Coordinates of N, CA and C in Angstrom, one line a residue:
N214 N -18.3 7.8 12.2 CA -17.0 7.6 11.3 C -17.6 8.3 10.0
V215 N -16.6 9.2 9.4 CA -16.8 10.0 8.2 C -15.9 9.2 7.2
N216 N -16.8 8.8 6.0 CA -15.9 8.2 5.2 C -15.6 9.3 4.1
K217 N -15.0 8.9 2.9 CA -14.3 10.0 2.0 C -15.1 10.7 1.4
A218 N -16.5 10.2 1.0 CA -17.6 10.9 0.4 C -18.1 12.1 1.4
Q219 N -18.1 11.6 2.4 CA -18.5 12.6 3.4 C -17.6 13.8 3.7
L220 N -16.2 13.5 3.6 CA -15.4 14.4 3.9 C -15.4 15.4 2.7
I221 N -15.5 14.7 1.3 CA -15.5 15.6 0.1 C -16.7 16.7 0.2
D222 N -17.9 15.8 0.6 CA -19.0 17.0 0.9 C -18.7 18.0 1.9
S223 N -17.8 17.9 3.1 CA -17.6 18.9 4.1 C -16.6 20.0 3.4
V224 N -15.9 19.3 2.5 CA -14.9 20.4 2.0 C -15.5 21.0 1.1
A225 N -16.4 20.5 0.2 CA -17.1 21.4 -0.7 C -18.0 22.6 -0.2
S226 N -18.9 22.1 0.9 CA -19.6 22.9 1.4 C -18.8 24.3 2.5
K227 N -17.9 23.9 2.8 CA -16.9 24.9 3.6 C -16.1 25.9 2.8
D228 N -15.9 25.3 1.7 CA -15.1 26.2 0.6 C -15.9 26.6 -0.6
D229 N -17.0 26.2 -0.5 CA -18.1 26.9 -1.6 C -17.4 26.4 -3.1
V230 N -17.1 25.2 -3.4 CA -16.8 24.6 -4.4 C -17.3 23.4 -4.8
S231 N -17.5 23.1 -6.0 CA -18.2 21.8 -6.5 C -17.5 20.7 -5.7
K232 N -18.4 19.5 -5.8 CA -17.9 18.3 -5.2 C -16.9 17.7 -6.0
A233 N -17.0 18.1 -7.3 CA -15.9 17.4 -8.1 C -14.6 18.1 -7.8
E234 N -14.4 19.5 -7.7 CA -13.3 20.0 -7.1 C -12.8 19.7 -6.0
A235 N -13.7 19.5 -4.9 CA -13.4 19.0 -3.6 C -12.8 17.7 -3.6
G236 N -13.4 16.9 -4.3 CA -13.0 15.6 -4.7 C -11.6 15.4 -5.1
R237 N -11.2 16.4 -6.2 CA -9.8 16.2 -6.5 C -8.7 16.9 -5.6
A238 N -9.2 17.7 -4.8 CA -8.5 18.4 -3.7 C -8.2 17.3 -2.8
V239 N -9.0 16.9 -2.3 CA -9.0 15.6 -1.3 C -7.9 14.3 -2.1
D240 N -8.3 14.1 -3.1 CA -7.5 12.8 -3.6 C -6.1 13.4 -3.8
A241 N -5.8 14.5 -4.0 CA -4.4 15.1 -4.5 C -3.6 15.3 -2.9
T242 N -4.2 15.8 -2.0 CA -3.7 15.7 -0.7 C -3.4 14.5 -0.1
L243 N -4.5 13.4 -0.4 CA -4.0 12.0 0.2 C -3.2 11.3 -0.7
S244 N -3.0 11.7 -1.9 CA -1.8 11.0 -2.8 C -0.6 11.7 -2.4
A245 N -0.3 12.9 -2.1 CA 1.1 13.7 -1.6 C 1.2 13.2 -0.5
I246 N 0.4 12.8 0.7 CA 0.8 12.4 1.9 C 1.3 11.0 1.4
S247 N 0.6 10.1 0.8 CA 1.0 8.6 0.4 C 2.5 8.7 -0.2
G248 N 2.6 9.5 -1.2 CA 4.0 9.7 -1.9 C 5.0 10.1 -0.9
S249 N 4.7 11.0 0.0 CA 5.9 11.2 0.7 C 6.2 10.2 1.9
L250 N 5.1 9.4 2.4 CA 5.4 8.4 3.2 C 6.1 7.1 2.6
S251 N 5.7 6.8 1.2 CA 6.4 5.8 0.5 C 7.9 6.2 0.2
G252 N 8.0 7.3 0.1 CA 9.6 7.9 0.1 C 10.3 7.8 1.2
G253 N 9.7 7.3 2.3 CA 10.3 7.4 3.7 C 10.4 8.7 4.5
E254 N 9.8 9.7 4.1 CA 9.7 11.1 4.5 C 8.5 11.1 5.5
N255 N 8.4 11.9 6.5 CA 7.5 12.2 7.6 C 6.6 13.3 6.8
V256 N 5.3 13.3 7.2 CA 4.6 14.5 6.6 C 3.9 15.3 8.0
S257 N 4.3 16.4 8.3 CA 4.0 17.1 9.4 C 2.9 18.3 8.9
L258 N 1.7 18.4 9.5 CA 0.9 19.3 9.1 C 0.7 20.0 10.7
V259 N 1.2 21.4 10.6 CA 1.3 22.1 11.9 C -0.2 22.3 12.4
G260 N -0.4 21.7 13.8 CA -1.5 22.1 14.3 C -2.6 20.9 14.3
F261 N -2.2 19.9 13.3 CA -3.0 18.7 13.2 C -2.2 17.6 13.5
G262 N -1.1 17.3 13.0 CA -0.5 16.2 13.5 C 0.7 15.6 12.4
T263 N 1.5 14.5 12.9 CA 2.5 14.0 12.0 C 2.1 12.6 11.5
F264 N 2.4 12.3 10.2 CA 2.2 11.0 9.7 C 3.6 10.5 9.5
S265 N 4.0 9.4 10.0 CA 5.4 8.8 10.0 C 5.5 7.4 9.7
V266 N 6.6 6.9 9.2 CA 6.7 5.4 8.7 C 7.3 4.9 10.0
R267 N 6.7 3.7 10.3 CA 7.3 3.0 11.4 C 7.5 1.6 11.1
H268 N 8.7 1.1 11.7 CA 9.4 -0.1 11.2 C 9.1 -0.9 12.5
R269 N 8.5 -2.2 12.1 CA 8.3 -3.3 13.1 C 9.3 -4.5 12.6
A270 N 10.1 -4.8 13.7 CA 10.9 -6.0 13.6 C 10.6 -7.1 13.3
A271 N 11.2 -8.0 12.7 CA 10.7 -9.5 12.5 C 10.8 -9.8 13.9
R272 N 9.7 -10.9 13.8 CA 9.3 -11.5 15.6 C 8.8 -12.9 15.2
M273 N 8.8 -13.8 16.1 CA 8.1 -15.0 16.3 C 6.6 -14.7 16.9
G274 N 5.7 -15.4 16.2 CA 4.4 -15.4 16.8 C 3.7 -16.8 17.0
R275 N 2.6 -16.7 17.0 CA 1.8 -17.9 17.3 C 0.3 -18.0 16.4
N276 N 0.2 -19.5 15.8 CA -1.0 -19.4 15.0 C -2.1 -19.7 16.0
P277 N -3.2 -18.7 16.3 CA -4.0 -18.8 17.1 C -5.0 -20.3 17.0
Q278 N -5.1 -20.8 16.0 CA -5.8 -21.8 15.7 C -5.1 -23.1 16.1
T279 N -3.8 -23.2 15.7 CA -3.1 -24.3 15.9 C -2.1 -24.2 17.2
G280 N -1.7 -23.0 17.4 CA -0.7 -22.9 18.6 C 0.6 -22.9 18.0
A281 N 0.9 -23.3 16.8 CA 2.3 -23.4 15.9 C 2.9 -22.2 16.3
A282 N 4.3 -22.1 16.2 CA 5.1 -21.2 16.2 C 5.4 -20.4 14.8
I283 N 5.2 -19.4 14.4 CA 5.3 -18.9 13.0 C 6.1 -17.7 13.2
H284 N 6.9 -17.4 11.8 CA 7.8 -16.2 11.9 C 7.0 -15.1 11.0
I285 N 7.1 -14.2 11.7 CA 6.3 -12.7 11.5 C 7.6 -12.0 10.7
N286 N 7.4 -11.4 9.4 CA 8.4 -10.9 8.8 C 8.6 -9.2 9.2
A287 N 9.5 -8.7 9.2 CA 9.7 -7.3 9.4 C 8.7 -6.6 8.4
S288 N 8.3 -5.4 8.9 CA 7.4 -4.7 8.2 C 7.3 -3.1 8.4
K289 N 6.5 -2.3 7.6 CA 6.6 -1.1 7.8 C 5.1 -0.7 8.1
S290 N 4.8 0.2 8.7 CA 3.3 0.5 9.1 C 3.3 2.2 9.1
V291 N 2.1 2.8 9.1 CA 2.1 4.2 9.3 C 1.4 4.6 10.8
G292 N 2.4 5.5 11.2 CA 1.9 6.1 12.4 C 1.3 7.6 12.4
F293 N 0.7 7.8 13.3 CA 0.0 9.2 13.3 C 0.1 9.7 14.9
K294 N 0.7 11.0 14.9 CA 0.9 11.5 16.4 C 0.1 12.7 16.0
A295 N -0.9 13.0 17.0 CA -1.8 14.2 16.9 C -1.0 15.2 17.4
G296 N -1.2 16.6 16.7 CA -0.7 17.7 17.1 C -1.5 18.4 18.3
K297 N -0.5 19.4 18.9 CA -1.6 20.0 19.9 C -2.8 20.5 19.8
A298 N -3.0 21.2 18.8 CA -4.1 22.0 18.3 C -5.5 20.6 18.3
L299 N -5.1 19.8 17.6 CA -5.9 18.8 17.4 C -6.2 18.2 18.8
K300 N -5.2 17.9 19.6 CA -5.6 17.2 20.9 C -6.5 18.1 21.7
E301 N -6.0 19.4 21.6 CA -7.1 20.3 22.4 C -8.5 20.4 21.9
S302 N -8.7 20.3 20.6 CA -10.1 20.5 20.2 C -10.8 19.4 20.5
L303 N -10.4 18.0 21.0 CA -11.0 17.2 21.4 C -11.5 17.0 22.6

């Protein structure tokens, strides 16, 4: 697994910029993606993939400890579909 600090190190070394500059670039990118998703927009990065908001309907579930039925509210989650170039690189 690669964490955020390792991602920043990788960006800094590949683009020959300081870690601080790379950190700001990574933060700005993640912020832009988050902002678009929270506004209900998809984010498509050609060759990499598409981030989208997925809607989950309300449903009934069970408490695994007691077996009691519980109502699970509708919710939103983030989905990711890998692009062709990313799939092929794996």
